[in-house]
Every structure is written in C-alpha cells, then in structure tokens.
Amino acid sequence: METDARVRDWYRRRTSSAADWSPDALADAKGSTTVSVVLPARDEERTVGRIVSVIRRDLADLVDEIVVVDSRSTDATAAVAAAAGATVVHQDEVLAHLPPLSGKGEALWKGLAATSGDIVVFVDADLCDFPSSFVTGLLGPLLLDTGVLFVKGTYERPLNGRRGEGGRVTELVARPLLNLWWPELSGFVQPLGGEYAARRTVLERVPFATEYGVELGLLVDLLELVGLDAMAQVDLGCRTHAHQSTAALGRMAAQIMLTAWTRLERQGRVVSAAPPAHSLLQFDTERRAARADVAVAERPPLASLAIEEDVA
Ligand SMILES: O=c1ccn([C@@H]2O[C@H](COP(=O)(O)OP(=O)(O)O[C@H]3O[C@H](CO)[C@@H](O)[C@H](O)[C@H]3O)[C@@H](O)[C@H]2O)c(=O)[nH]1
Ligand SMILES: O=C(O)[C@H](O)COP(=O)(O)O
C-alpha cells in the first residue's frame, strides 16, 4: 500500500477518543499490569500539585505510582508535588553515577529509570486544565489492545485562548520534518505533545534524546522498532499550558532539527561532510545578541544499561 493510503488506514483504525475508554473497563482490564505516571517538572509549582491530586483522587484503582522528576527547579515544585502525594525524585540524583545531562528528555529518561510500572504514562507538569481522562485515554489502547505498544495524545491547542493557533513549533518545524522524511508518522496530529504512554518493554529499548528533542526522537525510533501499527493516538480534548517566548521556541526548534538530523544520519538517509553546528545566535528588540547552545545529547536505551551493569 502506498504511504498516503497506509496513513489513512492507520489513522482510521488507530485513532480513538478518551471517551471511548471507560475507567471501569480499564480497571477490569488492568489485572496485574502495573501503571506508573511520570511528570517531568522544571519550575511548575503553580500546576504540578493539582495534576498529582487529580490523578490520586480519580485514578487510585488504575495508577500504581506517580513520580515527579524535579528537573533542577528553583521554585517549590518538589515540595508542592510531595505535598500532593507524588514521589519526588531529583533528575540528577537518579542513576547518579552517570554524568548528568540536562533538559526534558533527560527528565523523562530518569523518570523511566526511577519507576517500575509495566506501562509508563508521561504527562507534562505545566498543564492548566487537567482532567484525569488524559490518563485513562492514554491507557485505553494499551490495556485493551495487546497489539498497541505506544499511545500519543492529541488535542486542540489554543494559544492564549485563540483556537487552532497553539503548537507553533509543531506546525513550523516538526510537522514539515516528519512529512518530508518520515511520512508514515504524518497521521500523528500532535507529534510534539508531552502526553503519551507506552509499555516499559519498548521504552527501555529506545534511546532518549535530551532537551526538547525527546518527542520527535521517540516517534522516529519507535516507528523503526515496533512499526506504525503498534502505535496509536487518542484525542484528549483540549490542552492548555504555559507558553514559552518565541526566542525559547526558536531554541526548541533547533534542538528538534538536530534530533531529526541524527536520525537521518543513523538511518543512512543523509551522509554529512561535517557535523551541524549547535549554537544559535538570537537577537532581541534592541538588536542585542545572545548565543545559545542548542546541542542535544542522547541517553542509550535503558535496557542496554542494565545489561552493561550485569556484565560489569
Ligand atoms: O529542562 C526541562 C524543561 C522542561 N521540563 C518539563 O517538561 C514539560 C514540558 O516542557 P515545556 O517547556 O512546557 O514545553 P512546551 O513549550 O510545552 O513544548 C512542547 O513541545 C516540546 C518539544 O517536543 C515537548 O517536550 C513538550 O512536552 C510540549 O508541550 C514541563 O512539565 C516542563 O516543566 C523539564 O522537566 N525539564
Ligand atoms: O508544541 C509546540 O509546538 C510548542 O510547545 C509551542 O506550543 P505553543 O505555540 O502552543 O506555545
């Protein structure tokens, strides 16, 4: 089947809504499967407590552990999360024998290492309106369809209340990149969304790009590892979160491009004469320049680490 038809077929079979998965049906299907929710959080004291509280209040039968990975916060994120009932781990203290890396991808990888659930659900800690159906929606296909190994959330993303205008890096960078190089992934409506879930067995077999490269890297690497049919998406409704400045999104965009580049090279799709630069010069309204390092590092599949440590 040609790619467009495959994507259409996949979209029709593998896209559902959170409302399709009732908490009762999920609780019945759960059996002995354990579920961990991981929230990466850097300075999210305003929102993280409510998210943890909602999960604890509504999903006590479904969620076995809630871990907030404190990603070098300078505010009261850790204290607020702990008060709401989460287990809090500090990014640099998990697998502390490894040299620390930075950013969201590192927080997620450390969260994977710090939890034990058979299914791991990632949820951003900056969500403003958080219904527990975000978690039940993501768990639905994983608990009720053994063929599904990874589930990504999709949603309407307003920008400061304006419908359809959120997700600027998604529209300007990630979607074009995916359509041009990995068109099989083009049916994912929100490829950069931070809410997704997967079986631990697959998450431990893929590398995690650090910084903001992690979502694009996971999609591309999981496609290669498990194939499109083992991936699904669920409509979670509407997502409102804290928006970053255009300059910060420029740095995010650069990190995503570098992550795509490493995958293109690894897959033998491009051969480079020289590595790309990883420095971004940006200007403010007064034309003052600032240079940012947008390098993206990578953590190896967690499973490979366990093997190395067993052998050592
Ligand atoms: O160094 C960091 C940076 C962010 N975060 C947390 O990661 C989540 C998402 O980060 P945010 O800065 O809010 O990202 P967005 O601007 O919302 O970016 C979107 O696009 C990114 C790139 O794909 C994704 O990582 C995000 O999940 C997605 O919401 C939040 O809970 C942050 O606190 C960390 O834990 N450590
Ligand atoms: O996912 C994205 O594209 C970025 O997080 C930017 O989102 P925003 O435009 O809604 O702030």
Coordinates of C-alpha atoms and ligand atoms in Angstrom, one line a residue:
M1 CA 0.0 0.0 0.0
E2 CA 1.4 3.5 -0.8
T3 CA 2.2 5.7 2.2
D4 CA -0.8 8.1 2.0
A5 CA -3.2 5.1 1.9
R6 CA -1.3 3.4 4.8
V7 CA -1.5 6.6 6.9
R8 CA -5.2 7.0 6.2
D9 CA -5.8 3.3 7.1
W10 CA -3.8 3.6 10.3
Y11 CA -5.5 6.9 11.3
R12 CA -8.9 5.3 10.9
R13 CA -8.0 2.2 12.9
R14 CA -5.7 3.6 15.5
T15 CA -7.2 6.9 16.5
S16 CA -9.7 7.0 19.3
S17 CA -11.1 9.4 21.9
A18 CA -10.6 9.4 25.6
A19 CA -14.4 8.9 26.0
D20 CA -14.1 5.6 24.2
W21 CA -12.2 4.1 27.2
S22 CA -14.3 4.0 30.4
P23 CA -12.4 3.9 33.7
D24 CA -14.4 0.8 34.8
A25 CA -13.5 -1.1 31.7
L26 CA -9.9 -0.2 32.2
A27 CA -9.9 -1.2 35.8
D28 CA -11.3 -4.6 34.8
A29 CA -8.7 -5.0 32.1
K30 CA -5.8 -3.9 34.3
G31 CA -5.4 -7.2 36.2
S32 CA -1.8 -7.4 37.5
T33 CA -0.5 -4.8 35.0
T34 CA 1.2 -2.0 36.9
V35 CA 1.0 1.6 35.8
S36 CA 3.4 4.5 36.5
V37 CA 2.7 8.1 35.8
V38 CA 5.8 10.3 35.3
L39 CA 5.7 14.1 35.3
P40 CA 8.8 16.0 34.3
A41 CA 8.8 19.3 36.1
R42 CA 11.0 22.4 35.9
D43 CA 9.6 25.3 37.9
E44 CA 6.0 24.1 37.8
E45 CA 4.9 24.9 41.4
R46 CA 1.7 26.5 40.1
T47 CA 0.3 23.5 38.2
V48 CA 2.1 20.3 39.4
G49 CA 0.2 19.9 42.6
R50 CA -3.3 19.9 41.0
I51 CA -2.3 17.4 38.4
V52 CA -1.0 15.0 41.0
S53 CA -4.1 15.5 43.2
V54 CA -6.5 14.8 40.3
I55 CA -4.7 11.6 39.4
R56 CA -4.7 10.4 43.0
R57 CA -8.3 11.4 43.5
D58 CA -9.8 9.8 40.4
L59 CA -7.4 7.0 39.4
A60 CA -6.5 5.2 42.7
D61 CA -7.5 1.9 41.1
L62 CA -5.6 2.4 37.9
V63 CA -2.3 4.2 38.8
D64 CA 0.2 2.4 41.0
E65 CA 2.8 5.2 41.3
I66 CA 3.1 8.9 40.5
V67 CA 6.6 10.2 40.2
V68 CA 7.5 13.8 39.7
V69 CA 11.0 14.3 38.3
D70 CA 12.2 17.6 39.6
S71 CA 14.3 19.0 36.7
R72 CA 16.6 21.4 38.5
S73 CA 13.7 23.6 39.7
T74 CA 14.4 26.8 41.5
D75 CA 10.9 27.1 42.9
A76 CA 8.8 25.0 45.2
T77 CA 7.9 22.3 42.6
A78 CA 9.4 19.4 44.7
A79 CA 7.6 20.4 47.9
V80 CA 4.3 21.1 46.2
A81 CA 4.4 17.7 44.4
A82 CA 5.3 15.8 47.5
A83 CA 2.5 17.6 49.5
A84 CA 0.1 16.5 46.8
G85 CA 1.2 12.9 47.3
A86 CA 3.7 12.2 44.5
T87 CA 7.0 10.5 44.9
V88 CA 9.6 13.2 44.0
V89 CA 13.0 12.3 42.5
H90 CA 15.6 14.8 41.5
Q91 CA 16.8 14.4 38.0
D92 CA 20.5 14.5 38.8
E93 CA 20.1 12.0 41.7
V94 CA 18.7 9.2 39.6
L95 CA 21.5 7.0 38.3
A96 CA 23.8 9.5 39.9
H97 CA 26.9 7.5 38.9
L98 CA 26.3 8.8 35.3
P99 CA 27.4 12.3 34.3
P100 CA 24.3 14.5 34.4
L101 CA 22.7 15.8 31.3
S102 CA 20.0 18.5 31.0
G103 CA 16.5 19.1 29.7
K104 CA 13.2 17.5 29.4
G105 CA 14.4 14.3 27.6
E106 CA 16.8 13.7 30.5
A107 CA 14.0 14.1 33.0
L108 CA 11.9 11.6 31.1
W109 CA 14.7 9.0 30.9
K110 CA 15.4 9.4 34.6
G111 CA 11.7 9.1 35.3
L112 CA 11.7 5.8 33.4
A113 CA 14.7 4.6 35.4
A114 CA 13.0 5.6 38.7
T115 CA 9.7 3.8 38.1
S116 CA 8.7 0.2 37.7
G117 CA 5.3 0.1 36.1
D118 CA 4.6 -2.2 33.1
I119 CA 3.0 0.8 31.5
V120 CA 4.5 4.3 31.8
V121 CA 2.4 7.4 31.2
F122 CA 4.2 10.7 30.7
V123 CA 2.3 13.9 31.5
D124 CA 3.7 17.4 31.3
A125 CA 3.5 19.2 34.6
D126 CA 2.5 22.6 33.2
L127 CA -1.0 21.7 32.1
C128 CA -3.6 24.2 33.3
D129 CA -6.8 22.2 33.0
F130 CA -6.1 18.6 33.7
P131 CA -8.9 16.1 33.6
S132 CA -8.0 12.5 34.6
S133 CA -9.3 11.4 31.2
F134 CA -5.9 12.4 29.9
V135 CA -4.5 9.4 31.7
T136 CA -7.4 7.0 31.1
G137 CA -7.4 7.9 27.4
L138 CA -3.8 7.1 27.0
L139 CA -4.2 3.8 29.0
G140 CA -7.2 2.6 27.0
P141 CA -5.5 1.2 23.9
L142 CA -2.6 -0.2 25.9
L143 CA -4.8 -2.0 28.4
L144 CA -7.4 -3.2 26.0
D145 CA -5.4 -4.0 22.8
T146 CA -2.3 -6.1 23.1
G147 CA -1.2 -5.0 19.7
V148 CA -0.7 -1.5 20.8
L149 CA 2.7 -0.6 22.4
F150 CA 2.7 3.2 22.3
V151 CA -0.1 5.8 22.5
K152 CA 0.2 9.5 21.9
G153 CA -2.3 12.1 22.9
T154 CA -3.8 14.6 20.5
Y155 CA -5.8 17.7 21.4
E156 CA -6.9 21.1 20.3
R157 CA -4.2 23.6 21.4
P158 CA -5.3 27.2 21.8
L159 CA -2.7 29.9 22.0
N160 CA -3.8 32.4 24.7
G161 CA -7.4 31.4 24.1
R162 CA -7.2 31.5 20.3
R163 CA -8.4 28.2 18.9
G164 CA -6.1 26.4 16.5
E165 CA -3.2 28.7 17.0
G166 CA -1.1 26.7 19.5
G167 CA 1.7 24.4 18.7
R168 CA 3.9 26.8 16.8
V169 CA 7.0 24.6 16.7
T170 CA 4.8 21.7 15.8
E171 CA 3.4 23.4 12.7
L172 CA 6.6 25.2 11.6
V173 CA 9.2 22.6 12.3
A174 CA 8.1 19.1 13.5
R175 CA 5.2 18.5 11.1
P176 CA 7.1 19.5 8.0
L177 CA 10.2 17.4 9.1
L178 CA 8.0 14.4 9.7
N179 CA 6.1 14.7 6.5
L180 CA 9.3 15.1 4.4
W181 CA 11.3 12.4 6.0
W182 CA 9.0 10.0 7.9
P183 CA 5.6 10.4 6.2
E184 CA 4.4 7.3 7.9
L185 CA 4.2 9.4 11.1
S186 CA 2.2 12.2 9.4
G187 CA -1.1 11.0 10.9
F188 CA 0.0 12.0 14.4
V189 CA -1.9 15.2 14.9
Q190 CA 0.3 16.4 17.8
P191 CA 3.7 14.9 17.4
L192 CA 5.3 17.1 20.0
G193 CA 2.6 16.8 22.6
G194 CA 4.0 15.8 26.1
E195 CA 1.3 13.3 27.0
Y196 CA 1.9 9.8 25.8
A197 CA 2.2 6.3 27.2
A198 CA 3.9 3.0 26.3
R199 CA 4.8 -0.4 27.5
R200 CA 8.0 -0.3 29.5
T201 CA 9.5 -3.1 27.4
V202 CA 9.6 -0.8 24.4
L203 CA 10.5 2.4 26.2
E204 CA 13.6 0.6 27.6
R205 CA 14.7 -0.4 24.1
V206 CA 15.0 3.1 22.5
P207 CA 17.4 5.9 23.1
F208 CA 16.1 9.2 24.7
A209 CA 17.3 12.5 23.1
T210 CA 17.8 15.1 25.8
E211 CA 16.3 18.6 25.9
Y212 CA 13.3 19.1 23.6
G213 CA 14.4 16.5 21.1
V214 CA 12.9 13.7 23.0
E215 CA 9.4 13.6 21.4
L216 CA 10.5 13.6 17.8
G217 CA 13.3 11.2 18.6
L218 CA 10.9 8.7 20.3
L219 CA 8.4 8.8 17.4
V220 CA 11.0 8.1 14.8
D221 CA 12.8 5.5 16.9
L222 CA 9.6 3.7 17.9
L223 CA 8.4 3.6 14.3
E224 CA 11.7 1.8 13.4
L225 CA 11.5 -0.5 16.4
V226 CA 7.8 -1.5 16.5
G227 CA 6.2 -0.3 13.3
L228 CA 3.3 2.1 12.8
D229 CA 0.6 -0.4 13.6
A230 CA 1.8 -0.8 17.1
M231 CA 1.4 2.9 17.6
A232 CA -1.9 4.7 18.3
Q233 CA -3.3 8.1 19.2
V234 CA -6.1 9.3 21.4
D235 CA -8.0 12.6 21.3
L236 CA -7.8 14.0 24.8
G237 CA -9.9 17.1 24.2
C238 CA -8.3 20.5 24.8
R239 CA -4.8 21.2 26.2
T240 CA -3.9 24.5 27.8
H241 CA -0.4 25.0 29.1
A242 CA 2.2 27.7 29.8
H243 CA 3.5 29.2 26.6
Q244 CA 7.2 29.9 26.0
S245 CA 8.6 33.0 24.3
T246 CA 9.3 33.0 20.6
A247 CA 13.0 33.0 21.3
A248 CA 12.7 30.0 23.6
L249 CA 10.7 28.2 20.9
G250 CA 13.5 29.0 18.4
R251 CA 15.9 27.1 20.6
M252 CA 13.4 24.3 20.9
A253 CA 13.1 24.2 17.1
A254 CA 16.9 24.0 16.7
Q255 CA 17.0 21.1 19.2
I256 CA 14.3 19.3 17.2
M257 CA 16.1 19.8 13.9
L258 CA 19.4 18.4 15.4
T259 CA 17.5 15.4 16.7
A260 CA 16.0 14.8 13.3
W261 CA 19.5 15.1 11.8
T262 CA 21.0 12.4 14.0
R263 CA 18.1 10.1 13.0
L264 CA 18.6 10.8 9.3
E265 CA 22.3 10.1 9.6
R266 CA 21.7 6.9 11.6
Q267 CA 19.2 5.6 9.2
G268 CA 21.6 6.3 6.3
R269 CA 19.2 8.8 4.7
V270 CA 21.8 11.6 4.6
V271 CA 25.6 11.5 4.6
S272 CA 27.1 14.6 6.1
A273 CA 30.5 16.0 5.2
A274 CA 30.6 17.8 8.6
P275 CA 28.5 17.8 11.7
P276 CA 26.0 20.6 12.1
A277 CA 26.7 23.5 14.4
H278 CA 24.9 23.5 17.7
S279 CA 25.0 27.2 18.5
L280 CA 22.1 29.6 17.9
L281 CA 22.6 33.4 17.7
Q282 CA 19.4 35.3 18.5
F283 CA 18.6 39.0 18.7
D284 CA 16.2 40.9 21.0
T285 CA 14.2 44.0 20.0
E286 CA 17.2 46.2 20.8
R287 CA 19.3 44.0 18.5
R288 CA 21.3 42.7 21.5
A289 CA 22.6 39.4 20.5
A290 CA 22.7 36.3 22.7
R291 CA 24.2 32.9 21.7
A292 CA 22.6 29.7 23.0
D293 CA 23.9 26.2 22.9
V294 CA 21.2 24.0 21.4
A295 CA 23.2 20.7 21.4
V296 CA 21.1 17.6 22.0
A297 CA 22.8 14.7 23.7
E298 CA 21.4 11.2 24.0
R299 CA 20.8 8.6 26.6
P300 CA 21.1 5.0 25.4
P301 CA 18.2 2.5 25.7
L302 CA 17.8 1.9 29.4
A303 CA 17.8 -1.9 28.8
S304 CA 21.3 -1.7 27.4
L305 CA 22.5 0.0 30.6
A306 CA 21.1 -2.8 32.7
I307 CA 22.9 -5.4 30.5
E308 CA 26.2 -3.4 30.8
E309 CA 25.8 -3.3 34.6
D310 CA 25.1 -7.0 34.8
V311 CA 28.2 -7.8 32.8
A312 CA 30.4 -5.4 34.8
Ligands
LIG1 O1 14.6 21.2 31.3 C1 13.4 20.9 31.3 C2 12.4 21.5 30.5 C3 11.1 21.2 30.6 N1 10.7 20.3 31.6 C4 9.3 19.9 31.7 O2 8.8 19.4 30.5 C5 7.4 19.7 30.4 C6 7.2 20.4 29.0 O3 8.1 21.5 28.9 P1 7.6 22.9 28.3 O4 8.7 23.8 28.5 O5 6.3 23.3 29.0 O6 7.4 22.5 26.8 P2 6.4 23.2 25.7 O7 6.8 24.5 25.4 O8 5.0 22.9 26.2 O9 6.8 22.2 24.5 C7 6.0 21.2 23.8 O10 7.0 20.7 22.8 C8 8.1 20.0 23.4 C9 9.0 19.5 22.3 O11 8.6 18.4 21.7 C10 7.6 18.9 24.3 O12 8.7 18.4 25.0 C11 6.6 19.4 25.3 O13 6.1 18.3 26.1 C12 5.5 20.1 24.6 O14 4.5 20.5 25.4 C13 7.0 20.6 31.5 O15 6.4 19.9 32.5 C14 8.4 21.2 32.0 O16 8.4 21.5 33.3 C15 11.6 19.6 32.3 O17 11.3 18.8 33.1 N2 13.0 20.0 32.2
LIG2 O1 4.5 22.1 20.7 C1 4.8 23.2 20.3 O2 4.7 23.5 19.0 C2 5.4 24.2 21.2 O3 5.2 23.7 22.5 C3 4.8 25.5 21.1 O4 3.5 25.5 21.5 P1 2.6 26.9 21.6 O5 2.7 27.6 20.3 O6 1.2 26.4 21.9 O7 3.2 27.7 22.8

